[in-house]
Structures are given as structure tokens and as C-alpha cells.
Amino acid sequence: MHRSLCKLLVACALLGSSQAAAAPTTTYRQEVVVAGSPFQGVHGLVVDGKGHLLASNLLGQSVHSVDLKSGAVSTLVGPPLGGADDVTLGPDGSVYWTGFFSGRLMRRTPQGKTRVIADDLPGLNSLAFRGDGRLYVTQLGRADALWEVDPRGSKKPKQILAGPGFLNGFEFGPDDRLYGPLLLKRQVVRLDVDSGKIDVVADGFAMPTAVNFDARREHLYVVDAATGELVRVRVATGAKEVVAKLPTGLDNLALGPDDKVYVSNMVDNDIRVVDPADGSVRSLVAARLTVPAGLAVAPDDADEQLYVADVYALRRVGGRDGKIHQTTRVLSTPMVFPMQVSLGAKHVVLSSAYLGSLQVLDRSTGQILRTIPNTNGIQGALELADGTLVVAEASTGRLVRVDTSEPAKTTVLTEGLKGPVGLVADTEAAEPGVYVTEVRSGRVTRVRLSDGARRTVAKGLRAPEGIARLPDGGLVVAEVGRKRLVRIDPASGGSTVIASGLPIGLPESEGLPPGYVPTGVAVGRSGTIYVSSDIESALYRFVPVP
């Protein structure tokens, strides 16, 4: 699945105008920093009864099949149709999955035909069949409701319940009641889908995300994302017992016919197997990164330690040795799904289009100092010397400045950009500014900080996203639409290919802003270029060859 560990890439093909000055020719050696994974975050699970586990991959827009013995992963439905938060099997063997961002419920028949059977349900999350073949789905986050859906898509969905409290991964019991967690109430409940009556089965959880019955249907197994606990609940009494303690970030679970419990972890991008008889845990599918997106490295860091916005975590990774030195996890901390990251002198700045917020962290302690809501599809964000932030709003096409007051005040620096994604500072120039990539127009634009005046630096690119500055002042850009890395002369606009055929550029997803999961680019003090791969959940480096 992964590219060769080591190959020579020569940057020599000018793509700019004939008048553009050629950039210095540099040879780079491509290397793997962190090897990849088959998933970009793993969520819903179901055992198919044929020796496989079906696993949903929301950001990777795929549904996978995992061999229960070997852990080998294959793709059942690929992007863009497979964007799944949860997955289940119908009575006829059809596979059903929910699109959280697209708001679509999908079905793939045993004959391989895939179609939409319900749509316009934003935040579509969990699903399950009742014993009589009726299908139920929930909305969570972007809405809060329970629906009954025709499994063949012939009838319109019928709302059963509004505002239950974020009903998540659920299953029907032997009494035809629906059992599942209410995230907002930290409870596991039993729900009569005919009357709407809700009874509490057990409470006192931190963040219960899914439940499943054991083979005898006497106990519910519950995963708690905030504590990492797998809890067994006796349905008759509500008595709870912790079966195993796992890393935080648990998302879903499925039980095999032998009552082995398969647990997905969205933060660690893995699947583990718990034997409830003794609490032992083994790995089925392992990963080191989840959805690596934005990257940053301090210009004075001789070790070139990377800050990786890994969507479900902020990680610090050794650029030279690939070791993961620190992980700050979502769900168990106040961190909000980082998709872009930049470094100031004292702070780390994170931005997240996932839940629409900016966060400023103390660089030495990791403490979150500020959380600033912004639902305009934010992408790159930079901290200036005075503490104000420059933020790219991909959905509005604006660059805005956010001041240091509480609550923060926002002013527009410039507008009319076409999907601004990546930002890099040019604040040491006589007229300080920032460079911004425009994923829709294919431009790199310089914006002057004093008045927002714009100058086109380069055009004709295809979906440029991540951007960074080389030690010689040149710009390096991830041109995702052509799956390559290019060097751009900021004075002439001349472009040179550094590397091509890169595993970058998942298809954009409905419900997310332009740039989707951005491809990150960072440059270390040595001139080494670091690039994130959303397709492979990997990190690469391009080392200058003397």
C-alpha cells in the first residue's frame, strides 16, 4: 500500500511562464517518517458471521472488511460513497451505512448494487434492525432525533422521537426494545420505539458511545470514550462491572459468536479484541496515526519535531526518528478535532472545521488557553507577534483577524478568495503579509496585513492546500489535484516539481469546507520537507541531497 522507503526525486521541470526565473535545482530523497494505516479513523463495527468484521471509516469515506483471524483489511466500498459513521447488516445480507456529513443512508445489496435509500438527515449516525426487519437510524450532533427508515428506500423516513439526548450506537434487545447510550445524559437506556417511552438501564458513565448484547442477551457491553472503559451491564439490575481498561477514544464495538468483544478506537485508529472472561486485550488492526492533516515544525528546532493535527489528536512526532513523543486526545480532553496547526513563539494554534473552532494552547505545557467558535469552515490559522490570529475561512472565502479580547472580536482582512486553505507568514518583509493557497481557484495569493491588498503569486495550480517556506525563501505547496509537491518562486511565480505521484487528496466530502482534510506541509531547519498523506494516514519527508 505504501510507497518505496527511499527514491530519488529531481526538481527540474519548470511549470511557470517562460519569463519566470528558474529555481535552483535540488535533489530530494523521499523517506517514510510514519508508515500508514488502512483507516482514517475507525468507527462502527458489525460481525458478518463469515469470519469478517465490517468497519466504517467516516473521513476516509470507506467501508472495510477485516479478517477476524489475520486482521487483514480490504475495502468493501471506497470513496466517496463509503463515508460511514456506523454500519450494519440487513436480513438479506445487504450492508447499510450512515453518512454523518452527507446526511445519507446507503445500502449495498449482496449483488453489489449501491444506492441512497434516505437523505437530508445531517448528522446521521447509528443504525440497527429490529427483529421484524424494521430499520432505525439516529441523528446526532447536527440534529437529535430517531427515525424509522424503509430498508428499500421506497418510503419517506418517519421521525419516531425528537430530542432524546444524542442516542448513539444502539441495538435491539430480545424484548424488541432499543438499547443504547444517551450521550448528553451519560446513561444507557431502553426505548420503546412504538410508544417513545424511555427507561434508564444504567447511568453514571462519562461518555458512553455504544452498546452491544452478549450471546445470551443478559448483559450489555458498553464502551466509554472518555474513560476508555469496557463496561458490562446486567440488564435486569443495571449493575455495572469494568471488564477492561483501554485507551480513551473508544467509538464502537461488536460481539462475535464466542462473545469476544471487538472495540474500535477513533483516536488510535485501531481495533482491539477483548476476552470478557479474563479481561485480556489483543490487537487486531494497529495504527500509529489516524488522519494526519496540518503540520508544523519550529524553525529553530534542530530535532525537527513535528506537530501533527491528526484530527482526533494533536501529536508530536520526531521528524528524524518517527517516534510519537506526545499525544493529546480529543473526547477525554477539551481539544476539538484539530485539522490545522501552526506555531507561535509561545503558543500552538489549532483550527477545526470539524466542530468549528480555534484553539490556542500554551506551547510548553499544552494547556488550552482559548477556544474561539468559528463555523465558517475554518482552515489555516496563524498567530502574529501581537497575539492576534489570521484565519482562513474556506466557506466564506475570507481571511479574518481575531483579536485577543474575550470574547474575541473578528474583523475581515480580505474577502473574495476561492477556498482559502493553507497559510504561511511573510511577516519579516518590508510590508508584512501572508501567503494563502486557494483550493478552488488554483492560486497562491499574498495578502498584505496592513490593508488586505492582494497579489497573485502563482496560478494554474490544481487544488493547492498545504504551504510552507523553504530556507531560501521559496514556497513549497502540496498541489493535491495533481498529487505532487511543487516549489514556487514568490517573486516570479515560477514553479518546479519536487515530487509527484504522492498519496494525497481524498475526495472532498459533502458537509465539510473546501480542502476537506488538508494535506499538510512543513519545512525543518535542515530544509527537509514534511508532508502528510490523508490517503495512507502516513507521514513522508523529502530530504535535500547534497
Tab-separated table of N, CA and C in Angstrom, residues 307 314-316 326-329 333-336 343 346-350 359-371:
chain	number	residue	atom	x	y	z
A	307	TYR	N	4.586	18.925	14.896
A	307	TYR	CA	3.262	18.979	15.491
A	307	TYR	C	2.294	18.531	14.398
A	314	LEU	N	-3.780	15.732	18.764
A	314	LEU	CA	-2.586	16.501	18.411
A	314	LEU	C	-1.395	15.676	18.845
A	315	ARG	N	-0.533	15.359	17.898
A	315	ARG	CA	0.619	14.517	18.218
A	315	ARG	C	1.913	15.269	17.926
A	316	ARG	N	2.939	14.946	18.705
A	316	ARG	CA	4.288	15.426	18.427
A	316	ARG	C	5.119	14.229	17.981
A	326	GLN	N	4.368	12.568	22.042
A	326	GLN	CA	3.274	13.059	22.881
A	326	GLN	C	1.977	13.047	22.080
A	327	THR	N	0.890	12.709	22.742
A	327	THR	CA	-0.431	12.705	22.122
A	327	THR	C	-1.424	13.365	23.074
A	328	THR	N	-2.117	14.373	22.572
A	328	THR	CA	-3.229	14.973	23.311
A	328	THR	C	-4.505	14.572	22.583
A	329	ARG	N	-5.404	13.896	23.283
A	329	ARG	CA	-6.524	13.214	22.664
A	329	ARG	C	-7.814	14.028	22.782
A	333	THR	N	-10.201	15.133	26.621
A	333	THR	CA	-9.691	16.471	26.945
A	333	THR	C	-10.583	17.482	26.225
A	334	PRO	N	-10.436	18.778	26.509
A	334	PRO	CA	-11.238	19.788	25.803
A	334	PRO	C	-10.787	20.073	24.377
A	335	MET	N	-9.793	19.352	23.868
A	335	MET	CA	-9.331	19.587	22.496
A	335	MET	C	-10.427	19.238	21.502
A	336	VAL	N	-10.543	20.075	20.432
A	336	VAL	CA	-11.636	19.925	19.472
A	336	VAL	C	-11.093	19.553	18.096
A	343	LEU	N	2.549	27.250	14.736
A	343	LEU	CA	3.303	27.556	15.947
A	343	LEU	C	3.614	29.037	16.010
A	346	LYS	N	5.139	31.343	21.655
A	346	LYS	CA	4.765	30.713	22.914
A	346	LYS	C	3.549	29.812	22.804
A	347	HIS	N	2.900	29.814	21.644
A	347	HIS	CA	1.619	29.138	21.544
A	347	HIS	C	1.561	28.173	20.364
A	348	VAL	N	0.657	27.218	20.478
A	348	VAL	CA	0.247	26.348	19.376
A	348	VAL	C	-1.172	26.762	19.025
A	349	VAL	N	-1.440	26.947	17.735
A	349	VAL	CA	-2.774	27.342	17.285
A	349	VAL	C	-3.377	26.194	16.478
A	350	LEU	N	-4.550	25.758	16.889
A	350	LEU	CA	-5.269	24.693	16.206
A	350	LEU	C	-6.548	25.249	15.621
A	359	GLN	N	-8.395	27.021	18.636
A	359	GLN	CA	-7.897	26.833	19.993
A	359	GLN	C	-6.439	27.291	20.061
A	360	VAL	N	-6.122	28.004	21.130
A	360	VAL	CA	-4.758	28.460	21.388
A	360	VAL	C	-4.247	27.722	22.611
A	361	LEU	N	-3.096	27.055	22.460
A	361	LEU	CA	-2.516	26.250	23.534
A	361	LEU	C	-1.183	26.832	23.966
A	362	ASP	N	-0.868	26.681	25.225
A	362	ASP	CA	0.462	27.004	25.712
A	362	ASP	C	1.443	25.980	25.145
A	363	ARG	N	2.471	26.484	24.478
A	363	ARG	CA	3.377	25.573	23.761
A	363	ARG	C	4.195	24.707	24.713
A	364	SER	N	4.495	25.205	25.895
A	364	SER	CA	5.337	24.442	26.822
A	364	SER	C	4.545	23.432	27.636
A	365	THR	N	3.290	23.756	27.981
A	365	THR	CA	2.506	22.868	28.840
A	365	THR	C	1.400	22.123	28.114
A	366	GLY	N	0.995	22.625	26.941
A	366	GLY	CA	-0.122	22.027	26.223
A	366	GLY	C	-1.477	22.464	26.732
A	367	GLN	N	-1.514	23.333	27.735
A	367	GLN	CA	-2.788	23.795	28.284
A	367	GLN	C	-3.558	24.612	27.259
A	368	ILE	N	-4.859	24.360	27.155
A	368	ILE	CA	-5.711	25.113	26.234
A	368	ILE	C	-6.052	26.448	26.890
A	369	LEU	N	-5.612	27.538	26.258
A	369	LEU	CA	-5.792	28.869	26.825
A	369	LEU	C	-7.055	29.554	26.309
A	370	ARG	N	-7.384	29.317	25.050
A	370	ARG	CA	-8.558	29.956	24.452
A	370	ARG	C	-9.243	28.975	23.502
A	371	THR	N	-10.550	28.987	23.476
A	371	THR	CA	-11.335	28.292	22.462
A	371	THR	C	-12.290	29.320	21.859
